[in-house]
Coordinates of C-alpha atoms in Angstrom, one line a residue:
Chain A
M1 CA 49.3 36.3 -8.4
S2 CA 50.9 38.3 -11.6
G3 CA 53.7 38.1 -9.6
F4 CA 54.0 34.5 -9.3
W5 CA 53.4 34.2 -13.2
G6 CA 56.2 36.6 -13.9
V7 CA 58.6 34.7 -11.5
T8 CA 57.7 31.4 -13.2
R9 CA 58.2 33.0 -16.7
A10 CA 61.4 34.4 -15.4
I11 CA 63.1 31.4 -14.2
V12 CA 61.6 29.0 -17.5
G13 CA 62.8 31.6 -19.6
R14 CA 66.3 31.8 -18.1
E15 CA 66.5 28.2 -18.6
F16 CA 65.6 27.9 -22.3
L17 CA 68.2 31.0 -22.7
R18 CA 70.8 28.9 -21.1
F19 CA 69.9 26.0 -23.1
I20 CA 69.8 28.0 -26.3
H21 CA 73.4 29.2 -25.4
Q22 CA 74.7 25.7 -24.7
R23 CA 74.3 23.9 -28.6
E24 CA 76.4 21.7 -27.7
R25 CA 74.3 20.3 -24.9
F26 CA 71.4 20.0 -27.1
I27 CA 73.5 18.2 -30.0
A28 CA 74.7 15.6 -27.0
A29 CA 71.0 15.3 -25.6
L30 CA 69.8 14.2 -29.2
V31 CA 73.0 12.2 -30.1
R32 CA 73.2 10.1 -27.1
P33 CA 70.0 8.3 -27.3
L34 CA 70.3 8.2 -31.0
V35 CA 73.8 6.2 -30.9
W36 CA 71.9 3.6 -28.5
L37 CA 69.1 3.5 -30.9
L38 CA 71.1 3.1 -34.2
I39 CA 74.3 1.4 -33.0
F40 CA 73.5 -0.4 -29.7
A41 CA 70.0 -1.6 -30.8
A42 CA 71.4 -2.7 -34.4
G43 CA 74.0 -4.8 -32.6
F44 CA 71.8 -6.6 -30.1
R45 CA 68.6 -6.8 -32.7
A46 CA 69.3 -10.5 -33.0
A47 CA 70.9 -11.0 -29.5
L48 CA 68.0 -10.4 -27.8
G49 CA 65.0 -12.1 -28.4
L50 CA 61.6 -10.3 -27.4
S51 CA 58.4 -12.2 -27.1
I52 CA 54.8 -10.4 -27.0
I53 CA 54.4 -8.5 -23.7
P54 CA 52.0 -5.6 -23.0
P55 CA 51.5 -3.2 -24.3
Y56 CA 52.7 -4.8 -27.5
Q57 CA 50.3 -6.8 -29.5
T58 CA 52.6 -8.2 -32.4
Y59 CA 56.5 -9.3 -32.1
I60 CA 58.8 -5.9 -32.1
T61 CA 62.0 -5.0 -33.3
Y62 CA 64.4 -4.1 -30.6
E63 CA 65.0 -0.8 -31.7
T64 CA 61.1 -0.2 -31.2
Y65 CA 61.7 -1.8 -27.7
I66 CA 64.2 0.4 -26.4
V67 CA 62.4 3.9 -27.9
P68 CA 60.6 4.4 -24.7
G69 CA 63.5 3.6 -22.2
L70 CA 65.6 6.0 -24.4
C71 CA 62.8 9.0 -24.1
A72 CA 63.4 8.1 -20.3
M73 CA 67.0 8.4 -20.6
V74 CA 66.8 11.9 -22.1
L75 CA 64.9 13.1 -19.3
L76 CA 67.4 11.2 -16.9
F77 CA 70.3 13.0 -18.3
N78 CA 68.6 16.1 -18.5
G79 CA 67.6 15.8 -15.0
M80 CA 71.2 15.3 -13.9
Q81 CA 72.2 18.3 -16.3
S82 CA 69.8 20.5 -14.3
S83 CA 71.4 18.9 -11.0
L84 CA 74.7 20.4 -12.5
S85 CA 73.7 23.7 -13.4
L86 CA 72.3 24.1 -9.8
V87 CA 75.7 23.4 -8.4
Y88 CA 77.6 25.4 -10.8
D89 CA 75.0 28.0 -9.8
R90 CA 75.7 27.7 -6.4
E91 CA 79.4 27.8 -7.1
M92 CA 79.2 30.7 -9.3
G93 CA 76.9 32.6 -6.6
S94 CA 73.7 33.2 -9.0
M95 CA 72.0 30.8 -6.8
R96 CA 72.0 33.4 -4.2
L97 CA 69.8 35.9 -6.4
L98 CA 67.4 33.0 -6.8
L99 CA 67.1 32.3 -3.3
T100 CA 66.8 35.6 -2.0
S101 CA 63.8 36.6 -4.2
P102 CA 60.8 37.1 -1.9
F103 CA 58.9 34.5 -3.4
P104 CA 58.7 31.2 -1.4
R105 CA 61.4 28.9 -1.9
W106 CA 59.2 25.8 -2.7
W107 CA 57.9 28.2 -5.7
L108 CA 61.2 28.8 -6.9
L109 CA 62.3 25.4 -6.7
F110 CA 59.2 24.3 -8.8
C111 CA 59.7 27.0 -11.4
R112 CA 63.6 25.4 -12.1
L113 CA 61.9 21.8 -12.1
F114 CA 59.1 22.9 -14.4
G115 CA 61.9 24.8 -16.8
S116 CA 64.4 21.8 -16.9
T117 CA 61.5 19.7 -17.7
A118 CA 60.1 21.8 -20.4
I119 CA 63.6 21.5 -22.3
S120 CA 63.8 17.9 -21.4
I121 CA 60.4 17.3 -23.2
L122 CA 61.5 19.2 -26.2
Q123 CA 64.5 17.0 -26.4
V124 CA 62.4 14.0 -26.2
Y125 CA 60.2 15.3 -29.1
A126 CA 63.3 16.0 -31.5
F127 CA 64.8 12.4 -30.6
L128 CA 61.3 10.9 -31.5
G129 CA 61.4 12.8 -34.9
I130 CA 64.8 11.7 -35.8
A131 CA 63.9 8.3 -34.8
A132 CA 60.6 8.5 -37.0
L133 CA 63.2 9.7 -40.0
F134 CA 65.0 6.4 -39.5
G135 CA 61.7 4.7 -39.7
I136 CA 61.1 3.8 -36.3
T137 CA 57.7 5.2 -35.8
L138 CA 54.9 4.7 -33.0
P139 CA 50.9 5.3 -33.3
T140 CA 50.0 8.7 -34.2
L141 CA 48.0 9.6 -31.3
G142 CA 50.7 7.9 -29.1
Y143 CA 53.0 11.2 -29.4
I144 CA 50.5 13.2 -27.9
A145 CA 49.3 10.9 -25.4
V146 CA 52.7 10.4 -24.2
L147 CA 52.9 14.1 -23.3
P148 CA 51.5 13.6 -19.7
G149 CA 53.6 10.7 -19.0
L150 CA 56.7 12.9 -20.1
I151 CA 56.0 15.8 -17.9
L152 CA 55.5 13.6 -14.8
G153 CA 58.7 11.6 -15.3
G154 CA 60.7 14.9 -16.3
L155 CA 59.1 16.1 -13.1
M156 CA 60.5 13.2 -10.9
L157 CA 64.0 13.0 -12.7
G158 CA 64.2 16.8 -12.3
A159 CA 63.2 16.4 -8.6
L160 CA 65.8 14.0 -8.5
G161 CA 68.5 16.2 -9.8
L162 CA 67.4 18.8 -7.0
V163 CA 68.0 16.5 -4.3
L164 CA 71.1 15.4 -5.8
S165 CA 72.3 19.1 -6.0
S166 CA 71.5 20.1 -2.4
F167 CA 73.8 17.4 -1.4
I168 CA 76.7 17.9 -3.7
S169 CA 78.8 20.3 -2.1
Q170 CA 81.2 21.0 -5.2
L171 CA 81.3 20.8 -9.0
E172 CA 83.9 18.2 -9.0
N173 CA 82.0 16.0 -7.1
F174 CA 79.6 15.7 -10.1
A175 CA 81.3 12.6 -11.7
G176 CA 80.2 10.4 -8.6
V177 CA 76.6 11.2 -9.7
M178 CA 77.3 9.7 -12.9
N179 CA 78.8 6.6 -11.7
F180 CA 76.4 6.0 -8.9
V181 CA 73.0 7.4 -10.0
I182 CA 72.7 7.9 -13.7
F183 CA 74.2 4.5 -14.7
P184 CA 72.5 2.3 -11.9
M185 CA 69.3 4.0 -12.7
F186 CA 69.6 3.2 -16.3
F187 CA 71.1 -0.3 -16.2
L188 CA 68.8 -1.3 -13.4
S189 CA 65.8 -0.5 -15.2
S190 CA 63.5 -2.1 -18.3
A191 CA 64.8 0.4 -20.7
L192 CA 67.1 -2.0 -22.3
Y193 CA 65.4 -5.2 -21.6
P194 CA 62.2 -6.4 -20.3
L195 CA 62.1 -7.4 -16.4
W196 CA 61.0 -11.1 -17.2
K197 CA 64.3 -11.4 -19.1
M198 CA 66.3 -9.6 -16.3
A199 CA 64.5 -12.6 -13.9
E200 CA 65.9 -15.2 -16.0
S201 CA 69.4 -14.4 -15.0
S202 CA 69.0 -13.3 -11.5
P203 CA 65.5 -12.8 -9.5
L204 CA 67.4 -10.5 -7.1
L205 CA 68.3 -8.0 -10.0
R206 CA 64.7 -8.1 -11.2
D207 CA 63.3 -7.0 -8.1
I208 CA 65.9 -4.2 -7.7
C209 CA 64.9 -3.1 -11.3
A210 CA 61.3 -3.2 -10.1
F211 CA 61.9 -1.1 -7.2
N212 CA 63.6 1.4 -9.5
P213 CA 61.5 4.3 -9.9
F214 CA 63.3 4.9 -13.5
T215 CA 61.7 1.6 -14.5
H216 CA 58.4 2.8 -14.0
V217 CA 59.0 6.1 -15.8
V218 CA 60.0 4.1 -18.7
E219 CA 57.1 1.6 -18.2
L220 CA 54.5 4.8 -18.2
I221 CA 56.1 6.2 -21.4
R222 CA 55.9 3.0 -22.8
F223 CA 52.3 2.1 -22.3
L224 CA 51.2 5.6 -23.1
L225 CA 53.1 5.6 -26.3
Y226 CA 50.8 2.6 -27.0
L227 CA 47.7 4.7 -26.0
Q228 CA 47.3 2.4 -22.5
F229 CA 47.5 3.5 -19.5
N230 CA 49.8 1.6 -16.9
L231 CA 48.3 2.4 -13.2
H232 CA 50.8 0.8 -11.4
A233 CA 53.7 2.5 -12.9
F234 CA 51.7 5.7 -13.1
A235 CA 51.2 5.6 -9.1
W236 CA 54.7 4.6 -8.5
V237 CA 56.1 7.8 -10.3
V238 CA 53.7 10.1 -8.7
L239 CA 54.7 8.7 -5.3
S240 CA 58.5 8.9 -6.3
T241 CA 58.0 12.5 -7.6
V242 CA 56.3 13.8 -4.5
A243 CA 58.6 11.9 -2.2
L244 CA 61.6 13.3 -3.9
T245 CA 60.1 17.0 -4.2
L246 CA 59.5 17.2 -0.5
L247 CA 63.2 16.1 0.0
A248 CA 64.4 18.7 -2.5
V249 CA 62.0 21.2 -0.3
W250 CA 63.8 20.2 2.7
G251 CA 67.3 19.9 1.2
Y252 CA 67.0 23.6 0.0
D253 CA 65.3 24.6 3.7
P254 CA 67.3 27.6 4.8
A255 CA 67.3 26.4 8.3
R256 CA 69.3 23.2 7.2
G257 CA 71.7 25.8 6.0
L258 CA 72.6 24.8 2.4
M259 CA 74.5 27.9 2.0
K260 CA 76.9 26.7 5.0
R261 CA 78.5 25.1 2.3
K262 CA 79.7 28.7 0.7
G263 CA 76.8 29.0 -1.5
Chain B
M1 CA 84.7 56.1 -13.6
R2 CA 81.9 58.8 -13.0
L3 CA 78.5 58.4 -11.1
R4 CA 75.6 60.1 -11.4
P5 CA 75.3 62.9 -8.7
K6 CA 73.3 62.3 -5.6
A7 CA 70.3 64.3 -6.8
Q8 CA 69.9 61.5 -9.3
S9 CA 70.3 58.6 -6.9
L10 CA 67.1 57.8 -5.7
R11 CA 63.5 58.1 -7.3
L12 CA 60.0 58.2 -6.1
W13 CA 59.2 58.8 -2.4
R14 CA 63.2 59.7 -1.6
H15 CA 62.9 62.5 -4.3
G16 CA 61.4 65.8 -3.2
F17 CA 63.3 66.4 0.2
P18 CA 66.4 68.7 -0.3
G19 CA 69.6 67.3 0.9
N20 CA 69.6 65.1 3.7
L21 CA 66.5 66.1 4.8
R22 CA 63.0 63.9 4.7
P23 CA 60.1 63.5 6.9
W24 CA 59.6 60.6 9.5
P25 CA 56.6 59.5 11.2
G26 CA 56.2 61.6 14.0
R27 CA 58.9 64.1 13.0
V28 CA 59.9 66.5 9.9
G29 CA 63.0 67.7 8.9
R30 CA 65.2 65.3 10.6
T31 CA 68.9 65.5 9.5
R32 CA 70.6 62.5 9.1
D33 CA 73.1 63.3 11.8
Q34 CA 70.3 63.3 14.5
T35 CA 70.0 59.5 14.2
I36 CA 73.2 57.2 14.5
F37 CA 71.9 54.0 16.1
S38 CA 67.9 54.9 16.8
A39 CA 66.7 51.7 17.8
A40 CA 63.1 52.8 17.3
A41 CA 63.5 54.1 13.8
A42 CA 65.6 51.1 12.6
M43 CA 62.8 48.8 14.1
T44 CA 60.3 50.2 11.8
E45 CA 62.2 51.5 8.6
G46 CA 66.0 50.2 8.8
L47 CA 67.5 47.2 9.9
S48 CA 67.5 45.6 13.5
V49 CA 69.3 42.4 14.4
Q50 CA 68.8 41.5 18.0
G51 CA 70.6 38.6 20.0
L52 CA 71.7 36.8 16.4
S53 CA 73.8 33.5 17.3
F54 CA 74.9 31.1 14.6
H55 CA 77.1 28.0 15.0
Y56 CA 78.7 25.8 12.4
G57 CA 78.7 22.5 14.4
P58 CA 80.6 23.4 17.0
K59 CA 82.4 26.3 15.9
T60 CA 80.6 29.5 17.0
A61 CA 80.3 32.1 14.1
L62 CA 78.0 34.8 15.7
D63 CA 77.6 35.4 19.4
A64 CA 74.4 37.2 20.5
V65 CA 75.2 40.0 17.8
S66 CA 72.7 43.3 18.0
L67 CA 72.9 46.0 15.6
D68 CA 70.6 48.6 14.5
V69 CA 70.6 50.9 11.5
A70 CA 68.4 53.7 11.1
P71 CA 67.2 54.8 7.6
G72 CA 69.6 57.6 6.2
R73 CA 72.7 56.2 7.9
F74 CA 75.6 54.6 6.0
C75 CA 76.8 51.7 8.7
A76 CA 80.0 50.1 8.0
L77 CA 80.4 46.5 9.3
L78 CA 84.4 46.3 9.5
G79 CA 86.0 43.0 10.6
P80 CA 88.7 40.9 9.4
N81 CA 88.5 37.8 7.3
G82 CA 86.5 35.3 9.4
A83 CA 84.9 37.7 11.9
G84 CA 81.7 36.4 10.8
K85 CA 80.5 39.2 8.0
S86 CA 79.5 36.7 5.6
T87 CA 77.5 34.7 7.8
L88 CA 75.6 37.7 9.3
V89 CA 75.1 38.5 5.4
S90 CA 73.5 35.0 4.7
L91 CA 71.4 35.5 7.7
L92 CA 70.2 38.9 7.0
T93 CA 69.2 37.5 3.5
R94 CA 67.7 34.4 4.6
L95 CA 70.2 32.2 3.1
L96 CA 70.7 30.7 6.7
V97 CA 68.2 30.8 9.3
A98 CA 69.4 31.3 12.8
P99 CA 68.0 29.5 15.6
E100 CA 68.7 32.3 18.2
G101 CA 67.8 36.0 17.4
E102 CA 65.8 38.1 15.4
I103 CA 66.3 40.1 12.2
S104 CA 63.7 42.9 11.4
I105 CA 64.1 44.8 8.0
A106 CA 62.0 48.1 7.4
G107 CA 59.8 46.7 10.1
H108 CA 58.9 43.2 8.8
D109 CA 60.5 40.1 10.8
L110 CA 62.5 38.3 8.6
R111 CA 61.2 34.7 10.6
T112 CA 57.7 35.5 10.7
A113 CA 57.1 37.9 7.3
P114 CA 60.4 36.9 5.1
R115 CA 58.6 37.8 1.9
K116 CA 57.7 41.8 2.9
A117 CA 61.3 41.5 4.5
L118 CA 63.1 40.1 1.3
A119 CA 61.0 43.0 -0.6
A120 CA 62.2 45.6 1.3
L121 CA 66.0 44.4 0.9
G122 CA 68.6 45.3 -1.6
V123 CA 71.5 43.1 -1.8
V124 CA 74.9 43.4 -3.3
F125 CA 76.8 40.0 -2.6
Q126 CA 80.5 39.6 -2.2
Q127 CA 80.5 36.9 -5.4
P128 CA 79.3 38.3 -8.5
T129 CA 75.7 37.0 -9.2
L130 CA 75.2 37.7 -13.1
D131 CA 74.4 35.6 -15.9
L132 CA 77.4 36.8 -17.7
N133 CA 75.8 35.1 -21.1
L134 CA 72.7 37.4 -20.5
T135 CA 72.7 40.9 -21.7
V136 CA 72.7 43.7 -19.0
R137 CA 68.8 44.3 -19.7
Q138 CA 68.2 40.9 -19.4
N139 CA 70.1 40.5 -16.2
L140 CA 67.8 43.2 -14.6
G141 CA 64.7 41.9 -15.8
Y142 CA 65.3 38.5 -14.6
F143 CA 66.0 40.4 -10.9
A144 CA 62.8 42.2 -11.6
A145 CA 60.7 39.4 -12.1
L146 CA 62.3 37.7 -9.4
H147 CA 60.7 40.5 -7.0
G148 CA 57.7 40.3 -8.5
L149 CA 57.7 43.8 -10.1
P150 CA 54.7 44.5 -12.5
R151 CA 55.9 43.8 -15.9
S152 CA 54.7 47.2 -17.4
E153 CA 57.0 48.9 -15.0
V154 CA 60.5 46.8 -15.5
P155 CA 61.6 48.5 -18.6
G156 CA 61.1 52.0 -17.3
R157 CA 62.7 51.1 -13.9
I158 CA 65.5 49.3 -15.8
D159 CA 65.9 52.7 -17.3
A160 CA 66.2 54.5 -14.4
A161 CA 68.5 52.3 -12.5
L162 CA 71.0 52.4 -15.2
D163 CA 70.5 56.0 -15.6
R164 CA 71.6 56.4 -12.4
L165 CA 74.7 54.5 -12.5
D166 CA 75.4 55.9 -16.4
M167 CA 75.0 52.4 -17.6
R168 CA 72.1 52.9 -19.9
A169 CA 74.6 52.8 -23.0
R170 CA 75.6 49.2 -21.8
A171 CA 72.5 47.8 -21.6
D172 CA 72.4 45.6 -24.7
E173 CA 76.0 44.3 -24.0
K174 CA 76.6 41.0 -22.3
A175 CA 77.5 41.1 -18.8
R176 CA 80.5 39.1 -20.0
A177 CA 81.9 42.1 -22.2
L178 CA 81.7 44.4 -19.0
N179 CA 84.9 45.1 -16.8
G180 CA 85.0 44.6 -13.1
G181 CA 83.6 48.0 -12.1
H182 CA 81.0 48.1 -14.5
R183 CA 79.7 44.7 -13.5
R184 CA 79.6 45.8 -9.6
R185 CA 77.6 49.2 -11.0
M186 CA 75.3 46.9 -13.0
E187 CA 74.8 44.7 -9.4
L188 CA 74.3 48.0 -7.6
A189 CA 71.8 49.2 -9.8
R190 CA 69.8 45.9 -9.8
A191 CA 69.8 46.0 -5.8
L192 CA 68.0 49.3 -6.3
L193 CA 65.6 48.5 -9.0
H194 CA 63.0 47.4 -6.8
D195 CA 63.3 50.6 -4.3
P196 CA 64.5 48.8 -1.2
K197 CA 64.7 50.6 2.0
V198 CA 67.8 48.6 3.4
L199 CA 70.6 48.0 1.1
L200 CA 73.1 45.6 2.2
L201 CA 76.5 45.3 0.6
D202 CA 78.9 42.6 1.2
E203 CA 82.4 43.8 0.8
P204 CA 81.4 45.4 -2.9
T205 CA 84.7 46.5 -3.8
V206 CA 86.5 43.3 -3.8
G207 CA 88.7 42.9 -7.0
L208 CA 88.2 46.5 -7.8
D209 CA 90.7 49.2 -8.7
A210 CA 91.1 52.3 -7.1
A211 CA 89.0 54.5 -8.9
A212 CA 86.2 52.3 -9.0
R213 CA 86.4 51.5 -5.4
A214 CA 86.2 55.1 -4.7
A215 CA 83.2 55.9 -6.9
I216 CA 81.1 53.2 -6.0
T217 CA 81.8 54.2 -2.2
A218 CA 81.1 57.6 -2.9
H219 CA 77.9 56.6 -4.6
V220 CA 76.5 54.5 -1.6
H221 CA 77.3 57.2 0.8
D222 CA 75.0 59.5 -1.5
L223 CA 72.3 57.0 -1.5
A224 CA 72.3 56.7 2.5
E225 CA 72.3 60.8 2.6
Q226 CA 69.1 60.6 0.9
G227 CA 67.4 58.3 3.5
L228 CA 68.7 54.6 2.3
C229 CA 69.5 52.4 5.3
V230 CA 72.9 51.3 4.4
L231 CA 74.9 48.2 5.7
W232 CA 78.5 47.9 3.9
T233 CA 80.6 44.9 5.2
T234 CA 84.4 45.6 4.6
H235 CA 87.6 44.8 6.1
L236 CA 89.0 48.1 4.0
T237 CA 89.1 51.0 6.7
D238 CA 89.8 53.6 3.6
E239 CA 85.9 52.7 2.7
V240 CA 84.6 54.1 6.0
R241 CA 84.0 58.3 6.5
D242 CA 84.4 59.5 9.9
S243 CA 80.7 60.4 9.7
D244 CA 79.6 57.1 9.3
A245 CA 78.2 54.4 11.9
L246 CA 80.9 51.9 12.7
L247 CA 80.6 48.5 13.9
V248 CA 83.3 46.2 14.9
L249 CA 82.7 42.7 14.3
H250 CA 85.5 40.4 15.5
R251 CA 85.3 36.5 16.4
G252 CA 81.6 36.7 16.0
Q253 CA 81.3 39.6 18.5
I254 CA 80.6 43.3 18.1
L255 CA 83.5 44.9 19.8
H256 CA 82.6 48.4 18.8
S257 CA 79.9 50.6 17.9
G258 CA 79.5 54.4 17.6
V259 CA 80.4 56.8 14.9
T260 CA 83.7 56.2 13.4
G261 CA 85.3 59.6 14.1
E262 CA 84.2 59.4 17.8
I263 CA 85.6 56.0 18.3
R264 CA 88.6 56.1 16.6
G265 CA 89.4 59.4 18.4
G266 CA 92.7 60.7 16.8
T267 CA 94.3 57.5 15.7
P268 CA 94.0 56.7 12.3
L269 CA 91.3 54.2 11.6
S270 CA 93.4 51.6 10.0
D271 CA 95.4 51.9 13.2
W272 CA 92.5 51.5 15.5
F273 CA 91.2 48.7 13.9
L274 CA 94.4 46.7 13.7
A275 CA 94.9 47.4 17.4
Q276 CA 91.6 46.4 18.4
T277 CA 91.6 43.2 16.1
G278 CA 95.3 42.3 15.4
A279 CA 94.0 42.1 11.7
T280 CA 95.8 44.1 9.1
A281 CA 93.4 46.5 7.5

């Protein structure tokens, strides 16, 4: 069992070291949501009127509304960054070292997933801290209550990154992920506008948003930040996490031949 | 480049037996020349592959490949580019799983007991697998953890592994600062960190200068003489000695197997290899 703990510590530790070595990545991860919060949200404040919807009990500013969506955006981008690292590792060869460890492959993948999730959460809290400095605050206990939601959401989006990395054969193809995964997931969700607002313009778009697992990560985080629990969102995220993790394990199954693509 | 003499090359149980003599179950004092392709020894302590086939879609990469390498042997797997060497290495390291055939590493079936089999295997891949942003020691520590080595043993093992290859002085430098030869030595040190019984090297001298190539080749020969089972894939005939076991892989099939000096006869190995495969050596 100590071996399992040791391999977990090593893989997570390596993810952290890699993150520390990439200072630009940390800065970008902070700047991105702050740009949305301080510029985009300020501009749209007047344009988007929001009614009182759960979990909010009073009228809120648009900046307050999009904070949970931006937390989820940090998780999403980090999940994709992790996917990019995995493809890079495969191209550079270091993936071979990981996959020839005698430990079960599913455990090795889980450790990678856990490491990238831990880094995501660190970034989310850094973002929430800076947002608080700009006066966008949340219930104090909400900062603690949201942690399980961030872990679950981070695991789900990290698992999505693992799945994508098992199907992306070359680093150059990663731009496609940006176009076909990150942007649709983010814009077709409740991160920037509530679903009822979306339904006003198109019921079909609203249904697509409701089907998007990212919407449920956003809602899970939103409710937990206000010390409420959204069972529907929770169940949807758990289901998506399990499905994506199984798909990732299948994607990395040696019998399927991931390394056929010159890993 | 100078590597440590063979007396310092391996630790623990491999030490204590002079020269190339070491005991085996059922026999004591076997010289390495007595076992060339001993299937029984390969099955229990070395590397054994039986009937291995692999296809990339309609293309056959390996066709019923069988080989046995006993402990204490340096076996060169010689093949031109595209012969199937890399596919074989991927299968031996379980990066790929073949639908047909069996692989046994130190007596452990790779299909049914992959953890034990991989724990007994040391690998130096053709492609560098170092994290260039980490120090030499951090790279080795990461590998030690991936193999589940007890934490208390790791510093000592790393020092010993680096000493073995005269790399201790570079332990705290980043891998990025090392030249190609030193990176390879570090990868070799890493592959030996967990005291594997079988050492697999996939074209390990690619990109190295002549001196570094000669030093690495000589060192691994020394390791084999002290009891390690070594499979060395290459397309460079000058890395193979007459006393080495030789397997020639061509178009996914084993064309020849035997002792190099015997099967090449009086012909230089490069010419013989060229005649067999039509490839430039």
